[in-house]
Amino acid sequence: MGRLWFYDLMSRAGWLSYRGKIMVMAFLGVHVPLLGVISYYAFIAATDWRDAVEVVAAALAATLIGTGVTLLVLNLLLQPVLMTAAGLRRYRLERRLPGLPVGYRDEAGMLMEDAEQTLGELDLAIETMANHDPVTGLYNRRGLIKGIGDRILADQRFALCKLRIGNFDRLIATFDLGTAEAVLRGVARRATAALPVDALVSRLGGGTLGFVIDQPGDVHAIARRIVATHASLQADIAVGALDIKPELTFGVAIYPDDADDATALLDNALSALTTVDAAGNQPTMFFSPTAREVARERFSTEQDLRRALQDDEFTLHFQPVVDLVAGRTVGAEALVRWQHPERGLVPPAAFIPVAEACGLIEPIGLWVFNAACRQLRHWSDRGLDGLSLAVNLSGRQFADPALIDRLARAIAENGIAPGRIEIELTETAAMADVGRTRDVFGELRRLGIAVAIDDFGTGYSSLSYLKDLPFDRLKIDRQFVADVHRDPSNQAICGALIELTRGLGISVLAEGAEHAAEVGQLQAQGCRLFQGFHFSRPVTGATFVDTVAQLDRRLAAERLMIH
Ligand code: C2E
Ligand code: MG
Ligand code: MG
């Protein structure tokens, strides 16, 4: 601060305020020499020393008044500077900004240092705000892009992962933004703890995080690391009195294999993310050039599905369920189809996964449930009072807190007995969140609705969970029914499952029975409920009543033949 040498020198008089220094300088610099000159001439010119003293006293009084007036004016001129200094200091104190400067102790010096320091801190704050997310304290998209840019400059191979909390928006809709953000912060905290410090864990907006895996090895090595991370991230997060499970999916793009700039990598990771199986069977997807194509196809199916909902293009088919001990049809399963104007009748496997991924499964599922209730009403009106109807629900519908209310309303509006409805949930969906499954099963049964676990044997459920779940029926997946009369391992599995249901006091149904020999084998093993092409394919609502009449005649005839 060479240019400030004079101020530096003056500032040493720390006990004097800035105003005081100016006053002393004004007095010393202007009035003292003036007073000196006046005194000198007064003593030379005066004959009597008393006259000289009088002149000097008058001059002193005049210079003091002069100093006073100068000071008054200077004071007014200095006012803005002093006020700014005081304001800046107050600002720093109120915000508890650190390290108040101590070098200069009057207002002007403080103003100088405070301003310099405050501007530096503002710069830092702006930089932090530009690169960080205020909710999680993580980097934001800009921060991540910067970090990726550095790695690209160093030409290191790395994997960029996008992690999406699938239920983020649903949590906002169901509870509030604060709850969703608490879950986001929980996942962010765990991700930061699970990943290396330089993983650049970032928030990319909404419920999406991004991070980098350095030296990623091959695709399998990355997948293993993500699976390890996934396990540590997915446990319930406590928010107030709630325990919320984050639904996590990952999309991965690799530098330089998939793209060579940050934005394209982010786009590709997102494109991989959109191809993730919404049922949660495969929560991590890697980018591939076809991923974009798959995503586009999904997008067009999604658009098409929205239109289909509006244009009422869905329809239900019904597959009879027979009880071979009673010798008649006891119910049916409602299976949705899409009557597409160009593609014809589209099976559920071609659109249910897309509907799950884009959130359309809720309105479609609700449509299915309402249509099933209407159908039951219609059958009752035609004398088919004893039949129950099973409706499939997807895991995502199960996670919807409004589910029970919606089902109860549809049942009430159609005036049907809840006991005639059965809800089917696949084993995989049931095991995704056993706590929630237990609660919803309990509520459904309180409403009087029966509950079945579908496709049993295809998931990896521990039998001890099964014991704790309140349900009424287990549907053995058709892969175990196929060839059961010839395949000893299927025989053993079906035998064990039938035994298990007997022990648990619930009923068991064999799905996909195509041949008499399979039915005969399972009947001998103690199964009485069947569903499959051997009895009837799924049929339209219009032909169902005739199909049942025909099937029941056939069952009665077969019984007569046996006895
Ligand atoms: P699921 O619930 O296990 O339904 C049984 C599926 O097996 C049906 O296929 C049915 O047509 C087929 N099937 C029945 N008997 C036989 C047989 O003897 N042999 C063979 N090979 N197949 C048989 P579909 O209608 O294509 O439905 C497939 C899956 O789509 C269903 O499996 C169910 O998980 C799902 N789905 C169907 N409707 C709905 C719905 O309304 N909502 C939801 N969330 N999922 C549905
Ligand atoms: Mg089913
Ligand atoms: Mg099934």
PDB file of N, CA, C and O in Angstrom, residues 167 183 186-187 190 229-238 243-248 432-433:
ATOM      1  N   ASN A 167     -39.268 -42.249  -6.318  1.00  0.00           N
ATOM      2  CA  ASN A 167     -40.488 -41.789  -5.627  1.00  0.00           C
ATOM      3  C   ASN A 167     -40.388 -40.336  -5.150  1.00  0.00           C
ATOM      4  O   ASN A 167     -41.205 -39.891  -4.355  1.00  0.00           O
ATOM      5  N   VAL A 183     -35.532 -37.004   2.301  1.00  0.00           N
ATOM      6  CA  VAL A 183     -35.120 -38.300   1.748  1.00  0.00           C
ATOM      7  C   VAL A 183     -33.920 -38.104   0.819  1.00  0.00           C
ATOM      8  O   VAL A 183     -32.929 -38.834   0.875  1.00  0.00           O
ATOM      9  N   GLY A 186     -30.889 -37.612   2.792  1.00  0.00           N
ATOM     10  CA  GLY A 186     -30.458 -38.896   3.367  1.00  0.00           C
ATOM     11  C   GLY A 186     -29.674 -39.711   2.347  1.00  0.00           C
ATOM     12  O   GLY A 186     -28.592 -40.230   2.633  1.00  0.00           O
ATOM     13  N   VAL A 187     -30.223 -39.789   1.118  1.00  0.00           N
ATOM     14  CA  VAL A 187     -29.538 -40.561   0.069  1.00  0.00           C
ATOM     15  C   VAL A 187     -28.198 -39.892  -0.254  1.00  0.00           C
ATOM     16  O   VAL A 187     -27.168 -40.563  -0.403  1.00  0.00           O
ATOM     17  N   ARG A 190     -25.645 -40.675   2.385  1.00  0.00           N
ATOM     18  CA  ARG A 190     -25.145 -42.049   2.284  1.00  0.00           C
ATOM     19  C   ARG A 190     -24.237 -42.208   1.068  1.00  0.00           C
ATOM     20  O   ARG A 190     -23.230 -42.913   1.130  1.00  0.00           O
ATOM     21  N   THR A 229     -22.953 -50.029  -3.709  1.00  0.00           N
ATOM     22  CA  THR A 229     -23.413 -48.703  -3.267  1.00  0.00           C
ATOM     23  C   THR A 229     -24.927 -48.728  -3.050  1.00  0.00           C
ATOM     24  O   THR A 229     -25.437 -48.236  -2.051  1.00  0.00           O
ATOM     25  N   HIS A 230     -25.623 -49.335  -4.024  1.00  0.00           N
ATOM     26  CA  HIS A 230     -27.082 -49.399  -3.998  1.00  0.00           C
ATOM     27  C   HIS A 230     -27.576 -49.990  -2.677  1.00  0.00           C
ATOM     28  O   HIS A 230     -28.468 -49.453  -2.042  1.00  0.00           O
ATOM     29  N   ALA A 231     -26.921 -51.097  -2.278  1.00  0.00           N
ATOM     30  CA  ALA A 231     -27.358 -51.769  -1.054  1.00  0.00           C
ATOM     31  C   ALA A 231     -27.262 -50.819   0.138  1.00  0.00           C
ATOM     32  O   ALA A 231     -28.153 -50.773   0.981  1.00  0.00           O
ATOM     33  N   SER A 232     -26.200 -50.013   0.167  1.00  0.00           N
ATOM     34  CA  SER A 232     -26.027 -49.145   1.334  1.00  0.00           C
ATOM     35  C   SER A 232     -26.938 -47.923   1.276  1.00  0.00           C
ATOM     36  O   SER A 232     -27.136 -47.238   2.266  1.00  0.00           O
ATOM     37  N   LEU A 233     -27.493 -47.629   0.085  1.00  0.00           N
ATOM     38  CA  LEU A 233     -28.314 -46.418  -0.047  1.00  0.00           C
ATOM     39  C   LEU A 233     -29.795 -46.681   0.167  1.00  0.00           C
ATOM     40  O   LEU A 233     -30.565 -45.774   0.439  1.00  0.00           O
ATOM     41  N   GLN A 234     -30.188 -47.954   0.010  1.00  0.00           N
ATOM     42  CA  GLN A 234     -31.618 -48.190  -0.142  1.00  0.00           C
ATOM     43  C   GLN A 234     -32.409 -48.418   1.145  1.00  0.00           C
ATOM     44  O   GLN A 234     -33.625 -48.481   1.093  1.00  0.00           O
ATOM     45  N   ALA A 235     -31.695 -48.490   2.245  1.00  0.00           N
ATOM     46  CA  ALA A 235     -32.415 -48.728   3.504  1.00  0.00           C
ATOM     47  C   ALA A 235     -33.390 -47.575   3.776  1.00  0.00           C
ATOM     48  O   ALA A 235     -33.237 -46.480   3.230  1.00  0.00           O
ATOM     49  N   ASP A 236     -34.399 -47.838   4.599  1.00  0.00           N
ATOM     50  CA  ASP A 236     -35.389 -46.804   4.931  1.00  0.00           C
ATOM     51  C   ASP A 236     -34.717 -45.564   5.503  1.00  0.00           C
ATOM     52  O   ASP A 236     -33.711 -45.660   6.193  1.00  0.00           O
ATOM     53  N   ILE A 237     -35.300 -44.418   5.225  1.00  0.00           N
ATOM     54  CA  ILE A 237     -34.806 -43.165   5.794  1.00  0.00           C
ATOM     55  C   ILE A 237     -35.900 -42.626   6.713  1.00  0.00           C
ATOM     56  O   ILE A 237     -37.065 -42.534   6.299  1.00  0.00           O
ATOM     57  N   ALA A 238     -35.522 -42.305   7.941  1.00  0.00           N
ATOM     58  CA  ALA A 238     -36.519 -41.816   8.892  1.00  0.00           C
ATOM     59  C   ALA A 238     -36.729 -40.322   8.663  1.00  0.00           C
ATOM     60  O   ALA A 238     -35.784 -39.543   8.686  1.00  0.00           O
ATOM     61  N   ASP A 243     -41.012 -43.844   7.964  1.00  0.00           N
ATOM     62  CA  ASP A 243     -39.828 -44.540   7.463  1.00  0.00           C
ATOM     63  C   ASP A 243     -40.019 -44.677   5.969  1.00  0.00           C
ATOM     64  O   ASP A 243     -40.938 -45.365   5.530  1.00  0.00           O
ATOM     65  N   ILE A 244     -39.172 -44.011   5.199  1.00  0.00           N
ATOM     66  CA  ILE A 244     -39.399 -43.980   3.749  1.00  0.00           C
ATOM     67  C   ILE A 244     -38.265 -44.679   3.019  1.00  0.00           C
ATOM     68  O   ILE A 244     -37.098 -44.407   3.268  1.00  0.00           O
ATOM     69  N   LYS A 245     -38.673 -45.574   2.117  1.00  0.00           N
ATOM     70  CA  LYS A 245     -37.658 -46.307   1.343  1.00  0.00           C
ATOM     71  C   LYS A 245     -37.446 -45.571   0.025  1.00  0.00           C
ATOM     72  O   LYS A 245     -38.385 -45.391  -0.744  1.00  0.00           O
ATOM     73  N   PRO A 246     -36.212 -45.129  -0.253  1.00  0.00           N
ATOM     74  CA  PRO A 246     -35.983 -44.476  -1.538  1.00  0.00           C
ATOM     75  C   PRO A 246     -35.933 -45.523  -2.657  1.00  0.00           C
ATOM     76  O   PRO A 246     -35.296 -46.562  -2.492  1.00  0.00           O
ATOM     77  N   GLU A 247     -36.647 -45.253  -3.754  1.00  0.00           N
ATOM     78  CA  GLU A 247     -36.619 -46.199  -4.887  1.00  0.00           C
ATOM     79  C   GLU A 247     -35.524 -45.733  -5.836  1.00  0.00           C
ATOM     80  O   GLU A 247     -35.669 -44.711  -6.491  1.00  0.00           O
ATOM     81  N   LEU A 248     -34.416 -46.483  -5.860  1.00  0.00           N
ATOM     82  CA  LEU A 248     -33.245 -45.984  -6.581  1.00  0.00           C
ATOM     83  C   LEU A 248     -32.992 -46.737  -7.878  1.00  0.00           C
ATOM     84  O   LEU A 248     -33.059 -47.957  -7.919  1.00  0.00           O
ATOM     85  N   ALA A 432     -40.477 -56.268  -2.548  1.00  0.00           N
ATOM     86  CA  ALA A 432     -39.690 -55.039  -2.724  1.00  0.00           C
ATOM     87  C   ALA A 432     -39.675 -54.230  -1.431  1.00  0.00           C
ATOM     88  O   ALA A 432     -38.671 -53.625  -1.082  1.00  0.00           O
ATOM     89  N   ASP A 433     -40.797 -54.212  -0.740  1.00  0.00           N
ATOM     90  CA  ASP A 433     -40.865 -53.467   0.521  1.00  0.00           C
ATOM     91  C   ASP A 433     -41.840 -54.243   1.416  1.00  0.00           C
ATOM     92  O   ASP A 433     -43.043 -53.969   1.436  1.00  0.00           O
TER      93      ASP A 433
END
